[in-house]
């Protein structure tokens, strides 16, 4: 896919690598701060940002010209959301009683 | 898209181009698409476990926090860094194959294998600790008098803690199996690269192996905070 890209992506890879390591460090440090109910949210937001960086730059979703590929990726996230959100809507409201 | 690819790759007798594909670009795109469909099934495979984890974590938050605190978060964070570094070496291997840099390709693949084995080694140390502490679900499981973080005087329910450890071992174990398979794939890629099988025109196996490795990395990026860092703060 990116085989026809003539410019060297080396700098991008190193920046993403640094960002991922920084994200790991922040996740680790933030876990020991008392953020109340936001601890889990912070951890998940950082994890999702890291996953997004890996998918976009290391797995070359960014720059992919194949539309079918984007359809597969988006539908994967869609079905995962059905699995998680609908289950949580059920159990989350049931357990409160 | 096929027209421009045909101009770039004027020759039609490339041995790497299978007969049922019009162009190399089409062949490459088909592999990538197939790999992503496979990864979609893997996301749903792990998704079921993450869903089970979320439901039990909501139900038994205090017990999960107490159990999570017995894990070694420093080793977990180290393993996250190890996997991220291995993702870098994988992406370098893909780039090296696409640009015909043989030394970088072989070095990156060897480094990936070393980092992959380091991850499994650290995971093995953690598993050993869990066996020593009787935190492995089963008849010898013991989780008595462990207080719930933030609730002095309250002890975690061992039955609920056992659910946490069952999820911990299944999720990290399944991830470790994926790592072992990934290492197998990369040993094969290393042998093929050593034989000079990959060229800028044909490096699909390296790209697909790379997609798989990055996917396994993403799973760990979620497993680390969810399993190791529940309610860690004092």
PDB file of N, CA, C and O in Angstrom, chain B residues 154-200:
ATOM      1  N   UNK B 154     -12.660  -3.746  55.118  1.00  0.00           N
ATOM      2  CA  UNK B 154     -13.478  -4.598  54.252  1.00  0.00           C
ATOM      3  C   UNK B 154     -12.580  -5.542  53.475  1.00  0.00           C
ATOM      4  O   UNK B 154     -11.589  -5.111  52.889  1.00  0.00           O
ATOM      5  N   UNK B 155     -12.926  -6.832  53.447  1.00  0.00           N
ATOM      6  CA  UNK B 155     -12.111  -7.808  52.735  1.00  0.00           C
ATOM      7  C   UNK B 155     -12.791  -8.218  51.430  1.00  0.00           C
ATOM      8  O   UNK B 155     -14.017  -8.265  51.352  1.00  0.00           O
ATOM      9  N   UNK B 156     -11.947  -8.501  50.452  1.00  0.00           N
ATOM     10  CA  UNK B 156     -12.468  -8.917  49.149  1.00  0.00           C
ATOM     11  C   UNK B 156     -13.066 -10.314  49.266  1.00  0.00           C
ATOM     12  O   UNK B 156     -12.560 -11.163  49.998  1.00  0.00           O
ATOM     13  N   UNK B 157     -14.130 -10.537  48.513  1.00  0.00           N
ATOM     14  CA  UNK B 157     -14.749 -11.853  48.439  1.00  0.00           C
ATOM     15  C   UNK B 157     -13.872 -12.749  47.550  1.00  0.00           C
ATOM     16  O   UNK B 157     -13.675 -12.451  46.372  1.00  0.00           O
ATOM     17  N   UNK B 158     -13.311 -13.860  48.111  1.00  0.00           N
ATOM     18  CA  UNK B 158     -12.411 -14.697  47.307  1.00  0.00           C
ATOM     19  C   UNK B 158     -13.068 -15.251  46.048  1.00  0.00           C
ATOM     20  O   UNK B 158     -12.396 -15.409  45.027  1.00  0.00           O
ATOM     21  N   UNK B 159     -14.368 -15.515  46.113  1.00  0.00           N
ATOM     22  CA  UNK B 159     -15.054 -16.051  44.925  1.00  0.00           C
ATOM     23  C   UNK B 159     -15.065 -15.027  43.796  1.00  0.00           C
ATOM     24  O   UNK B 159     -14.894 -15.357  42.625  1.00  0.00           O
ATOM     25  N   UNK B 160     -15.278 -13.772  44.157  1.00  0.00           N
ATOM     26  CA  UNK B 160     -15.283 -12.717  43.141  1.00  0.00           C
ATOM     27  C   UNK B 160     -13.870 -12.445  42.631  1.00  0.00           C
ATOM     28  O   UNK B 160     -13.664 -12.198  41.443  1.00  0.00           O
ATOM     29  N   UNK B 161     -12.888 -12.509  43.556  1.00  0.00           N
ATOM     30  CA  UNK B 161     -11.497 -12.320  43.139  1.00  0.00           C
ATOM     31  C   UNK B 161     -11.076 -13.430  42.179  1.00  0.00           C
ATOM     32  O   UNK B 161     -10.308 -13.207  41.245  1.00  0.00           O
ATOM     33  N   UNK B 162     -11.617 -14.633  42.419  1.00  0.00           N
ATOM     34  CA  UNK B 162     -11.276 -15.762  41.536  1.00  0.00           C
ATOM     35  C   UNK B 162     -11.771 -15.509  40.112  1.00  0.00           C
ATOM     36  O   UNK B 162     -11.118 -15.905  39.137  1.00  0.00           O
ATOM     37  N   UNK B 163     -12.934 -14.850  39.998  1.00  0.00           N
ATOM     38  CA  UNK B 163     -13.440 -14.505  38.659  1.00  0.00           C
ATOM     39  C   UNK B 163     -12.449 -13.563  37.967  1.00  0.00           C
ATOM     40  O   UNK B 163     -12.142 -13.720  36.785  1.00  0.00           O
ATOM     41  N   UNK B 164     -11.929 -12.605  38.750  1.00  0.00           N
ATOM     42  CA  UNK B 164     -10.932 -11.696  38.171  1.00  0.00           C
ATOM     43  C   UNK B 164      -9.727 -12.479  37.649  1.00  0.00           C
ATOM     44  O   UNK B 164      -9.271 -12.266  36.523  1.00  0.00           O
ATOM     45  N   UNK B 165      -9.219 -13.398  38.492  1.00  0.00           N
ATOM     46  CA  UNK B 165      -8.013 -14.119  38.075  1.00  0.00           C
ATOM     47  C   UNK B 165      -8.295 -15.074  36.922  1.00  0.00           C
ATOM     48  O   UNK B 165      -7.420 -15.300  36.078  1.00  0.00           O
ATOM     49  N   UNK B 166      -9.520 -15.620  36.871  1.00  0.00           N
ATOM     50  CA  UNK B 166      -9.878 -16.458  35.720  1.00  0.00           C
ATOM     51  C   UNK B 166      -9.816 -15.614  34.445  1.00  0.00           C
ATOM     52  O   UNK B 166      -9.234 -16.025  33.439  1.00  0.00           O
ATOM     53  N   UNK B 167     -10.402 -14.400  34.501  1.00  0.00           N
ATOM     54  CA  UNK B 167     -10.360 -13.514  33.329  1.00  0.00           C
ATOM     55  C   UNK B 167      -8.926 -13.113  33.014  1.00  0.00           C
ATOM     56  O   UNK B 167      -8.524 -13.056  31.852  1.00  0.00           O
ATOM     57  N   UNK B 168      -8.138 -12.847  34.074  1.00  0.00           N
ATOM     58  CA  UNK B 168      -6.739 -12.462  33.872  1.00  0.00           C
ATOM     59  C   UNK B 168      -5.980 -13.555  33.118  1.00  0.00           C
ATOM     60  O   UNK B 168      -5.289 -13.270  32.134  1.00  0.00           O
ATOM     61  N   UNK B 169      -6.130 -14.788  33.579  1.00  0.00           N
ATOM     62  CA  UNK B 169      -5.365 -15.864  32.939  1.00  0.00           C
ATOM     63  C   UNK B 169      -5.873 -16.186  31.543  1.00  0.00           C
ATOM     64  O   UNK B 169      -5.075 -16.468  30.641  1.00  0.00           O
ATOM     65  N   UNK B 170      -7.189 -16.127  31.339  1.00  0.00           N
ATOM     66  CA  UNK B 170      -7.714 -16.431  29.994  1.00  0.00           C
ATOM     67  C   UNK B 170      -7.298 -15.335  29.013  1.00  0.00           C
ATOM     68  O   UNK B 170      -6.825 -15.615  27.910  1.00  0.00           O
ATOM     69  N   UNK B 171      -7.442 -14.060  29.435  1.00  0.00           N
ATOM     70  CA  UNK B 171      -7.153 -12.960  28.505  1.00  0.00           C
ATOM     71  C   UNK B 171      -5.659 -12.852  28.211  1.00  0.00           C
ATOM     72  O   UNK B 171      -5.252 -12.754  27.056  1.00  0.00           O
ATOM     73  N   UNK B 172      -4.823 -12.881  29.265  1.00  0.00           N
ATOM     74  CA  UNK B 172      -3.379 -12.786  29.005  1.00  0.00           C
ATOM     75  C   UNK B 172      -2.868 -14.081  28.369  1.00  0.00           C
ATOM     76  O   UNK B 172      -1.940 -14.056  27.565  1.00  0.00           O
ATOM     77  N   UNK B 173      -3.497 -15.227  28.737  1.00  0.00           N
ATOM     78  CA  UNK B 173      -3.071 -16.496  28.153  1.00  0.00           C
ATOM     79  C   UNK B 173      -3.372 -16.544  26.664  1.00  0.00           C
ATOM     80  O   UNK B 173      -2.530 -16.945  25.851  1.00  0.00           O
ATOM     81  N   UNK B 174      -4.579 -16.095  26.293  1.00  0.00           N
ATOM     82  CA  UNK B 174      -4.947 -16.062  24.874  1.00  0.00           C
ATOM     83  C   UNK B 174      -4.018 -15.098  24.122  1.00  0.00           C
ATOM     84  O   UNK B 174      -3.581 -15.378  22.998  1.00  0.00           O
ATOM     85  N   UNK B 175      -3.709 -13.980  24.779  1.00  0.00           N
ATOM     86  CA  UNK B 175      -2.787 -13.025  24.177  1.00  0.00           C
ATOM     87  C   UNK B 175      -1.406 -13.656  24.007  1.00  0.00           C
ATOM     88  O   UNK B 175      -0.768 -13.499  22.966  1.00  0.00           O
ATOM     89  N   UNK B 176      -0.969 -14.416  25.035  1.00  0.00           N
ATOM     90  CA  UNK B 176       0.353 -15.058  24.958  1.00  0.00           C
ATOM     91  C   UNK B 176       0.387 -16.097  23.842  1.00  0.00           C
ATOM     92  O   UNK B 176       1.390 -16.234  23.142  1.00  0.00           O
ATOM     93  N   UNK B 177      -0.734 -16.827  23.651  1.00  0.00           N
ATOM     94  CA  UNK B 177      -0.793 -17.799  22.543  1.00  0.00           C
ATOM     95  C   UNK B 177      -0.635 -17.063  21.210  1.00  0.00           C
ATOM     96  O   UNK B 177       0.083 -17.524  20.312  1.00  0.00           O
ATOM     97  N   UNK B 178      -1.286 -15.909  21.110  1.00  0.00           N
ATOM     98  CA  UNK B 178      -1.134 -15.101  19.890  1.00  0.00           C
ATOM     99  C   UNK B 178       0.323 -14.671  19.709  1.00  0.00           C
ATOM    100  O   UNK B 178       0.826 -14.617  18.583  1.00  0.00           O
ATOM    101  N   UNK B 179       0.981 -14.326  20.815  1.00  0.00           N
ATOM    102  CA  UNK B 179       2.392 -13.941  20.736  1.00  0.00           C
ATOM    103  C   UNK B 179       3.243 -15.105  20.238  1.00  0.00           C
ATOM    104  O   UNK B 179       4.140 -14.928  19.407  1.00  0.00           O
ATOM    105  N   UNK B 180       2.961 -16.315  20.768  1.00  0.00           N
ATOM    106  CA  UNK B 180       3.755 -17.489  20.373  1.00  0.00           C
ATOM    107  C   UNK B 180       3.559 -17.761  18.880  1.00  0.00           C
ATOM    108  O   UNK B 180       4.520 -18.016  18.146  1.00  0.00           O
ATOM    109  N   UNK B 181       2.303 -17.661  18.417  1.00  0.00           N
ATOM    110  CA  UNK B 181       2.031 -17.845  16.984  1.00  0.00           C
ATOM    111  C   UNK B 181       2.767 -16.759  16.183  1.00  0.00           C
ATOM    112  O   UNK B 181       3.382 -17.037  15.146  1.00  0.00           O
ATOM    113  N   UNK B 182       2.725 -15.518  16.709  1.00  0.00           N
ATOM    114  CA  UNK B 182       3.413 -14.422  16.031  1.00  0.00           C
ATOM    115  C   UNK B 182       4.905 -14.670  15.926  1.00  0.00           C
ATOM    116  O   UNK B 182       5.515 -14.399  14.886  1.00  0.00           O
ATOM    117  N   UNK B 183       5.502 -15.208  16.987  1.00  0.00           N
ATOM    118  CA  UNK B 183       6.934 -15.499  16.952  1.00  0.00           C
ATOM    119  C   UNK B 183       7.217 -16.569  15.904  1.00  0.00           C
ATOM    120  O   UNK B 183       8.178 -16.472  15.137  1.00  0.00           O
ATOM    121  N   UNK B 184       6.320 -17.572  15.829  1.00  0.00           N
ATOM    122  CA  UNK B 184       6.466 -18.601  14.794  1.00  0.00           C
ATOM    123  C   UNK B 184       6.441 -17.989  13.401  1.00  0.00           C
ATOM    124  O   UNK B 184       7.278 -18.312  12.543  1.00  0.00           O
ATOM    125  N   UNK B 185       5.482 -17.089  13.176  1.00  0.00           N
ATOM    126  CA  UNK B 185       5.366 -16.420  11.867  1.00  0.00           C
ATOM    127  C   UNK B 185       6.649 -15.644  11.569  1.00  0.00           C
ATOM    128  O   UNK B 185       7.173 -15.688  10.448  1.00  0.00           O
ATOM    129  N   UNK B 186       7.185 -14.956  12.583  1.00  0.00           N
ATOM    130  CA  UNK B 186       8.356 -14.124  12.336  1.00  0.00           C
ATOM    131  C   UNK B 186       9.633 -14.941  12.157  1.00  0.00           C
ATOM    132  O   UNK B 186      10.537 -14.501  11.451  1.00  0.00           O
ATOM    133  N   UNK B 187       9.694 -16.128  12.770  1.00  0.00           N
ATOM    134  CA  UNK B 187      10.828 -17.017  12.481  1.00  0.00           C
ATOM    135  C   UNK B 187      10.788 -17.396  10.999  1.00  0.00           C
ATOM    136  O   UNK B 187      11.808 -17.359  10.291  1.00  0.00           O
ATOM    137  N   UNK B 188       9.591 -17.730  10.515  1.00  0.00           N
ATOM    138  CA  UNK B 188       9.436 -18.093   9.107  1.00  0.00           C
ATOM    139  C   UNK B 188       9.780 -16.905   8.200  1.00  0.00           C
ATOM    140  O   UNK B 188      10.478 -17.060   7.182  1.00  0.00           O
ATOM    141  N   UNK B 189       9.323 -15.707   8.590  1.00  0.00           N
ATOM    142  CA  UNK B 189       9.638 -14.506   7.793  1.00  0.00           C
ATOM    143  C   UNK B 189      11.147 -14.264   7.757  1.00  0.00           C
ATOM    144  O   UNK B 189      11.698 -13.857   6.737  1.00  0.00           O
ATOM    145  N   UNK B 190      11.812 -14.535   8.918  1.00  0.00           N
ATOM    146  CA  UNK B 190      13.270 -14.335   8.982  1.00  0.00           C
ATOM    147  C   UNK B 190      13.979 -15.294   8.030  1.00  0.00           C
ATOM    148  O   UNK B 190      14.889 -14.892   7.281  1.00  0.00           O
ATOM    149  N   UNK B 191      13.545 -16.565   8.023  1.00  0.00           N
ATOM    150  CA  UNK B 191      14.160 -17.557   7.134  1.00  0.00           C
ATOM    151  C   UNK B 191      13.962 -17.144   5.675  1.00  0.00           C
ATOM    152  O   UNK B 191      14.899 -17.145   4.866  1.00  0.00           O
ATOM    153  N   UNK B 192      12.725 -16.731   5.339  1.00  0.00           N
ATOM    154  CA  UNK B 192      12.426 -16.324   3.962  1.00  0.00           C
ATOM    155  C   UNK B 192      13.221 -15.073   3.574  1.00  0.00           C
ATOM    156  O   UNK B 192      13.684 -14.961   2.434  1.00  0.00           O
ATOM    157  N   UNK B 193      13.358 -14.141   4.519  1.00  0.00           N
ATOM    158  CA  UNK B 193      14.127 -12.924   4.233  1.00  0.00           C
ATOM    159  C   UNK B 193      15.598 -13.263   4.034  1.00  0.00           C
ATOM    160  O   UNK B 193      16.283 -12.695   3.186  1.00  0.00           O
ATOM    161  N   UNK B 194      16.101 -14.193   4.856  1.00  0.00           N
ATOM    162  CA  UNK B 194      17.496 -14.610   4.736  1.00  0.00           C
ATOM    163  C   UNK B 194      17.751 -15.196   3.357  1.00  0.00           C
ATOM    164  O   UNK B 194      18.788 -14.966   2.748  1.00  0.00           O
ATOM    165  N   UNK B 195      16.765 -15.953   2.840  1.00  0.00           N
ATOM    166  CA  UNK B 195      16.889 -16.547   1.506  1.00  0.00           C
ATOM    167  C   UNK B 195      16.659 -15.521   0.402  1.00  0.00           C
ATOM    168  O   UNK B 195      16.728 -15.864  -0.783  1.00  0.00           O
ATOM    169  N   UNK B 196      16.299 -14.276   0.793  1.00  0.00           N
ATOM    170  CA  UNK B 196      16.098 -13.234  -0.207  1.00  0.00           C
ATOM    171  C   UNK B 196      14.808 -13.352  -0.983  1.00  0.00           C
ATOM    172  O   UNK B 196      14.715 -12.933  -2.141  1.00  0.00           O
ATOM    173  N   UNK B 197      13.788 -13.905  -0.344  1.00  0.00           N
ATOM    174  CA  UNK B 197      12.516 -14.107  -1.033  1.00  0.00           C
ATOM    175  C   UNK B 197      11.731 -12.808  -1.209  1.00  0.00           C
ATOM    176  O   UNK B 197      10.837 -12.732  -2.050  1.00  0.00           O
ATOM    177  N   UNK B 198      12.036 -11.792  -0.393  1.00  0.00           N
ATOM    178  CA  UNK B 198      11.203 -10.589  -0.429  1.00  0.00           C
ATOM    179  C   UNK B 198      11.910  -9.457  -1.170  1.00  0.00           C
ATOM    180  O   UNK B 198      13.087  -9.213  -0.978  1.00  0.00           O
ATOM    181  N   UNK B 199      11.136  -8.806  -2.020  1.00  0.00           N
ATOM    182  CA  UNK B 199      11.652  -7.713  -2.843  1.00  0.00           C
ATOM    183  C   UNK B 199      10.698  -6.528  -2.695  1.00  0.00           C
ATOM    184  O   UNK B 199       9.597  -6.688  -2.156  1.00  0.00           O
ATOM    185  N   UNK B 200      11.078  -5.353  -3.173  1.00  0.00           N
ATOM    186  CA  UNK B 200      10.129  -4.234  -3.134  1.00  0.00           C
ATOM    187  C   UNK B 200       8.828  -4.566  -3.878  1.00  0.00           C
ATOM    188  O   UNK B 200       7.771  -4.031  -3.549  1.00  0.00           O
TER     189      UNK B 200
END
